[in-house]
Each structure stands twice: as structure tokens, then as C-alpha cells.
């Protein structure tokens, strides 16, 4: 018979048995705890598995990149170059010429490559892009030329229908290109017609229109890449090819890369995946997530410790030590943490398989085989276990300090709150605000992001220590509130171990949402402020940059594809054409009055006898003044400052062939101060001034007043491209928020809602379960079922609203601070230009999480809470 374990080991064995029995006995509470820990573990497991599957490199993609070859040699860097590369050149590469700069000429030949590798089978590989004709105009496609049926290229392209090309008159297209309607013949921009003999897909890419053919089909020029077979290409051979100006992807090197010590020093920077600040930020994010999980799971362990209070008091009365009492509660964290960690990893792996097709849809590169990184998942599981143990730590400490006599007498034995914790919280809050202020003061010079991130963590920790004081203050101020709210506020203060982590969890969530929300919307405000509309909204412009553009033919083509669209010619002085021409407008001091401008129609100076509608940035009075001065034979000059003058000196310098001339004309002028960073032109002159100047005036573009629909814009774009590859078609849609910004805001709102509602509901139902004796007493003295539901809703409102307000205040500290380095001006030597920062608080998001979500949660709780309870004896 084996001896019983003794000492610390035996104490833990007993504690674990008690924890297992308690978990099975209190299934509802255990399930809530498991959900709180399992969900983040599963979410991280899904993200890690999907990322590992999508992150294909090295041997995972060797067949896609090399086909059946031993290596891919790229000699397009010039024979006078030296290449320094990582084992996989996609991970890092540097090129320099013997003269100290990159050479673009004298590229290697296949014979020179064979001089290094020896004689071996090889086939050319060429990649590029071509333009092809559509029913409306011209489209672009990525193309690949190689011996598609040869053994060296096997695996690069997958034939999905039809047959392989057998001559340079035939081509394969992918599904994306086929949808664009080339038909049975693909006609290139130069008129070359290629017979479409089937469809195929790239082994690597899933996006863009693509075509595949034999070498020479698309005329991509001299080959500079080769697939080579034969014996494996060693690292020494790779270095030898690097020395003569070629990079190499070797099957053997990818499978067995050299040690870091053998890498060229020029690319050893490529080994560092994370910089110091980036790693610090990543660690801080992990800490913040850990704090959030601990706070979400904390109320369940607090209620569990309260349920075990009598058992722990009996242990203490029988001679048990405080350490043994702590062990019993901590063991609950160990048991539930182990189960939640294992369950979360398994659920994550299963859901990752189900979500993989959806993730692939958003990637332009094919995923690799299903990839699981055991060390990553072990770390994720350890994260779940640690979070559970930490969530049980505070209840365990309080349970070990309870009043044994009071508990055995049927009263609460909670120790008195410490006065040191709030003081420490105030000190930490002051330190957090100071750190955020310091980080913000660094501006865009760098180095401020890490102090701000650290300060965010410090502020959250300070807030956790201050929550008990806030909850107690709410309870004291609740005397004038209705009974349900007064009952909930005082009960929350009485059960601090259950309330504090719940309120802190909500506050931490809201703090993160508010901080990131301020950062995202402020960055968006900076982008919006810096945007300059070059045309009226939904209007379009067409510019042709050929030396002799045929805008009349362009206008006819536009009217053919979009008959309802108005086309107006815009006249101006071409900036280029037969030569070079420059127009300058000066103020009374002889200096330019505008720092920068656009040339929306290929000319910075337009010619008209009334202000063209295409020119933006003028109010009604400015446009009337401009029309008057142009009709009188004058000039309209845009300025970025006020100019007190009624005329301007117009100077034109021309350099065309052997002609060199400078002409000056003084003309009446109106100076229009514009707030646009880059107005669409520097000025507009009347026909009379242009004639006096002797300037060449021509149609410089076409103006389409609009409004242009999306369908018309697409048709016009293809038609214009078909007329001239040197043309440009632009539609002014105003400032458009990036998809990434919209997604970030939706994710912030959605994630905040899930965490807030989940945390509040969990804490509320645990509180209602713990408060059954009190609620039963209310029923016994005549409280109606409606009062019971109102009390339940009030629990949720107190936890959610108090936490949300605290979180919004705390989150504003790093949120405002981060706007300085994120949106501040850069100093390029002449001093920073622009405001110190942009601040845009997403009030709708803040009101949603601070007011809307607590009310929603309270409504849900009030609607689902039980209205009647059996009478329960109350001992305290």
C-alpha cells in the first residue's frame, strides 16, 4: 500500500479533489467560468492556426514556386551587381553594383549561370503584365511564360479545363480573366490575337486576371529567370550566383537552410521579425488581454469562494492554515483552467477548419496545408490556465482572511477593505497620466508609443484598485434612488469580491474601445482634413498626356459608351507638348503667392472668360468676382495668403527646340485665398491675356459635370484606356474612408459589445444566484415579481454603467495622448507645419458603449430574470 502524500503535495492533492467536486456540484457557475476562459483561448487558437496556414514559406510553397525544378535563378539585377540574400530571397535581399549603385544593364545569360552550376536542364520563366481589349475598352492582366508542359514547370499552373498551349498563338486564362469576356480570342493592346484553348489557375495566387502561355507569346523581352533541374543547388552555389548578380530560390536550401552565422551581414537584419518597440507593444497587448480575461472570470471564483466559506471556516477551526484555505480556492482555478484551456484549443482547431474557406476568400494567395504549431497552442493553453489561476487569486486571499467565528455563526466574514489600495491606485493613476503626457510630448519624433502603451496598462491597474471606492460611493449616494437601484447599489458594495472584478472587466473593455476609437477616428480626421477635392463631387476629368492628344476623338468615344454624360472641353496653356512651358503669377513683392497646386487637366493655368465649373475651392462671392475679372480681360490667381493688389505680373518661359523666350504681361487680377492644400490650378487667365502673352492655348482636357454613376465611370474608364494608354480618367467622389478604418470601427464596437454584455450578464446572474436569500426575503415581505425583475435589471445597470463610465475616463488618457505621435506634423527642417495634432472623439461609439450597452444589458436581464423564487432561509 503506497504511503499517503504529505506536506505541500498532499495539501494540493486534497485541494484539487475538493475543487473537482465543487465544480461538478455547481455546474452552472463552472460552465460560466469555462465559457469566460474557453472563448479567448479558442479565439486565439483559431487566429493562430489560420495565420500559420496562410503564412506559407520555405518548403511549404516549394512546388508552387519551383514546380519540378531544383532552383529558380533570377538574373535581372545586372551583371555588375552583387546580390546578398536570405535562404529565401523573399525574406530579405540587398543588391549593389561594383560601382556602388545598382546596375540595370548587362544582365546574366543562361550560359553564365551554367558556368556556375554546370550543365543541367533549364527552361525560361518570364512574368509581367499586358493590356488586352474588351468590348468597351482595355483591361490589364498578369501573365506568365514558360514551358507549361515540361517537367520543370509542373505545379506552377493547374489546368482546370481545355488543353495546354502548343504554340505562341495560344493562351490559357484564369477564371477572373474569363469573366471579363475576352471570348475565344484574347486580343492584346498591340493587336496580337491569341487563341484561348483552356482555363487554368496559378498555383500561388487567387486574385487578378491572369494568362499563361509558352515563352515568346507576350513579347516580354529577353528572359532573365530560369528554372533549373539536375542535382540539388547548394548554399555555396547560391552564394556563387549571388556574386555574379543573380538571386536564387533553391529547393535544397529551403529544406535545409544554413545557420545564421553563414548569412551575409548585409541581410542579417532580415532575421529580426520584431523590433524592440513592436515586441514591447505585443507584450503589452498580451498583458491587457490577460487582465481582461482575469477580470471576466473573477466574479465566478468570488461567488465560488463565498459558497465554500463555511467549508473553509470548518477547515480553519480544525487547525487548517490560511495557506490551505487559499489552496482550496486556487485549486478551483487550476481545475477549471486546465479544462478550459484544453477545451478552448480543441474548439479552436475544429472551428479553424470550418473558417478556413472564408479566410481564403479574403486572401490573394493560396493557403498552404492545414498547419498547427504545437508550441503556439501550448502557450495559448498556458495563457488560459494562468488567467484562471490569477482570477482565483484575489478570492483565495480574501477567503484565507475571513472571520471564522462570524462565518460559523451564519454571518459574512469578509475582512474590512484596505485603505492602502485606493492610495496606491491614485499614485498609479497619476503615474499613468504622467507617462501618457510624456509619450504624447514626443510627437512624431518617435519613442512616444511605448510610454503611452505602458501608461494605458498602469491606468487600468490603477482603475481596478479604485473601483471599490467608487462602488462604495455609489452605494452611499443611492439613498434617493428607487428601491431596485438602491438595493443593487448597496448589494454591490457589500459583495466587493464579486462586484469589483465585474465592474473592472467592463471598465477595461470600454477603456480599450475608447482609446483605440479615439486613435482611429483622429487619424481619419487628419486624412480627411488633408484631402483636397480637385473637381466638384461626382464630376469627372479626362486628360491625355500624349504629345499630340486627340481629345475630340476621346469625347466621341465617351459619348458612345455613356450617351447621357455631358462632355465639355477645358482650355489652357499646356505645361508640355512640343517643348517646355512655365507660367508664373507673382504678387506685389515679386514672389509666388501659392506654394503648390495640382494640374488636374494637364495644365496648371486654364484659359477662359468665365470661371470654369471644374475649378473648385471658391465660394459664391469669389466666383462672381472671378467671372467679372475674367470677362474684363483679367486674371484669377489662387493664393495661400491674403494679397493686397489689383494686378499681377504674368511671366511665361518657353523652351521648345531652339526657341528660348520669356514673356511678361501685367494684367488686372483678383487674388482668391484658398484653403485647399493643392488647388486644381494656380490660376485662370482670360483669352485676352493669353493672346497678349503669346501663349499657345489648346484643349488640355475634358470635363464631365456628372453626376457620374459607377457603371458610367467603369465604361468611360475602359473606353478612355482603349483610346490612349497615356490617358487618365478621374472621378471625384470626395474623401472616402478606407475599408480598414470602417472595419476597425466595426470590430471595436462589436468586440466591446460582446465583452461588455458577456461580462455584465455573467456578473449579474452570479449576483442574483448569490442573492437568492435576500430576494426571497423581499418576496416574503410583499415585493411583487416586477420588483424582482427590476432588481435584476438594476444589478446589470450598476455593473455596466459604473464600469463604462470609469472605462471611458481611463481610456481617454492614452487615447488623447496617442493622437500626438499619430497625427502630429513632421519636421522636415523648416519647423513643423500644421496643427500639433488632430483630435476627433467618436461620440457615437462612446455613447453606445457607455449608455446604450448598459441599458441594453439591463433590459435583457430584466426580461429574462425569474419573477418568482421559493422562500429561502436567511441566516444573516
PDB file of C-alpha atoms in Angstrom, residues 571-573 605-612 626-637 650 666-670 682-698:
ATOM      1  CA  UNK A 571      -8.823  75.058 -72.456  1.00  0.00           C
ATOM      2  CA  UNK A 572      -5.487  76.013 -71.016  1.00  0.00           C
ATOM      3  CA  UNK A 573      -1.789  76.521 -71.636  1.00  0.00           C
ATOM      4  CA  UNK A 605      -3.052  77.522 -65.978  1.00  0.00           C
ATOM      5  CA  UNK A 606      -6.522  77.436 -67.515  1.00  0.00           C
ATOM      6  CA  UNK A 607      -7.852  79.897 -70.094  1.00  0.00           C
ATOM      7  CA  UNK A 608     -11.489  81.047 -70.045  1.00  0.00           C
ATOM      8  CA  UNK A 609     -13.581  84.207 -69.997  1.00  0.00           C
ATOM      9  CA  UNK A 610     -15.609  82.953 -67.026  1.00  0.00           C
ATOM     10  CA  UNK A 611     -14.588  80.759 -64.129  1.00  0.00           C
ATOM     11  CA  UNK A 612     -14.814  77.103 -65.287  1.00  0.00           C
ATOM     12  CA  UNK A 626     -13.710  85.813 -60.732  1.00  0.00           C
ATOM     13  CA  UNK A 627     -16.304  85.870 -63.515  1.00  0.00           C
ATOM     14  CA  UNK A 628     -16.214  89.673 -63.539  1.00  0.00           C
ATOM     15  CA  UNK A 629     -12.417  89.983 -63.774  1.00  0.00           C
ATOM     16  CA  UNK A 630     -12.171  87.322 -66.499  1.00  0.00           C
ATOM     17  CA  UNK A 631     -14.921  88.982 -68.537  1.00  0.00           C
ATOM     18  CA  UNK A 632     -12.961  92.241 -68.230  1.00  0.00           C
ATOM     19  CA  UNK A 633      -9.824  90.594 -69.639  1.00  0.00           C
ATOM     20  CA  UNK A 634      -8.018  89.931 -66.379  1.00  0.00           C
ATOM     21  CA  UNK A 635      -6.611  87.037 -64.367  1.00  0.00           C
ATOM     22  CA  UNK A 636      -7.740  84.982 -61.360  1.00  0.00           C
ATOM     23  CA  UNK A 637      -4.807  83.933 -59.173  1.00  0.00           C
ATOM     24  CA  UNK A 650       2.305  87.096 -65.513  1.00  0.00           C
ATOM     25  CA  UNK A 666       0.918  92.928 -66.254  1.00  0.00           C
ATOM     26  CA  UNK A 667      -2.801  92.212 -66.008  1.00  0.00           C
ATOM     27  CA  UNK A 668      -5.676  93.149 -63.686  1.00  0.00           C
ATOM     28  CA  UNK A 669      -6.199  90.366 -61.199  1.00  0.00           C
ATOM     29  CA  UNK A 670      -8.312  89.006 -58.408  1.00  0.00           C
ATOM     30  CA  UNK A 682      -2.590  78.011 -59.941  1.00  0.00           C
ATOM     31  CA  UNK A 683      -4.729  80.428 -61.885  1.00  0.00           C
ATOM     32  CA  UNK A 684      -7.170  81.151 -64.700  1.00  0.00           C
ATOM     33  CA  UNK A 685      -6.424  83.818 -67.324  1.00  0.00           C
ATOM     34  CA  UNK A 686      -8.737  85.400 -69.837  1.00  0.00           C
ATOM     35  CA  UNK A 687      -8.365  84.870 -73.563  1.00  0.00           C
ATOM     36  CA  UNK A 688      -7.149  88.458 -73.955  1.00  0.00           C
ATOM     37  CA  UNK A 689      -4.265  87.991 -71.509  1.00  0.00           C
ATOM     38  CA  UNK A 690      -3.290  84.705 -73.170  1.00  0.00           C
ATOM     39  CA  UNK A 691      -3.167  86.413 -76.572  1.00  0.00           C
ATOM     40  CA  UNK A 692      -1.127  89.329 -75.220  1.00  0.00           C
ATOM     41  CA  UNK A 693       1.258  86.839 -73.643  1.00  0.00           C
ATOM     42  CA  UNK A 694       1.572  84.987 -76.943  1.00  0.00           C
ATOM     43  CA  UNK A 695       0.869  81.706 -75.218  1.00  0.00           C
ATOM     44  CA  UNK A 696      -0.202  78.556 -77.015  1.00  0.00           C
ATOM     45  CA  UNK A 697      -3.784  77.820 -75.953  1.00  0.00           C
ATOM     46  CA  UNK A 698      -5.318  74.414 -76.580  1.00  0.00           C
TER      47      UNK A 698
END
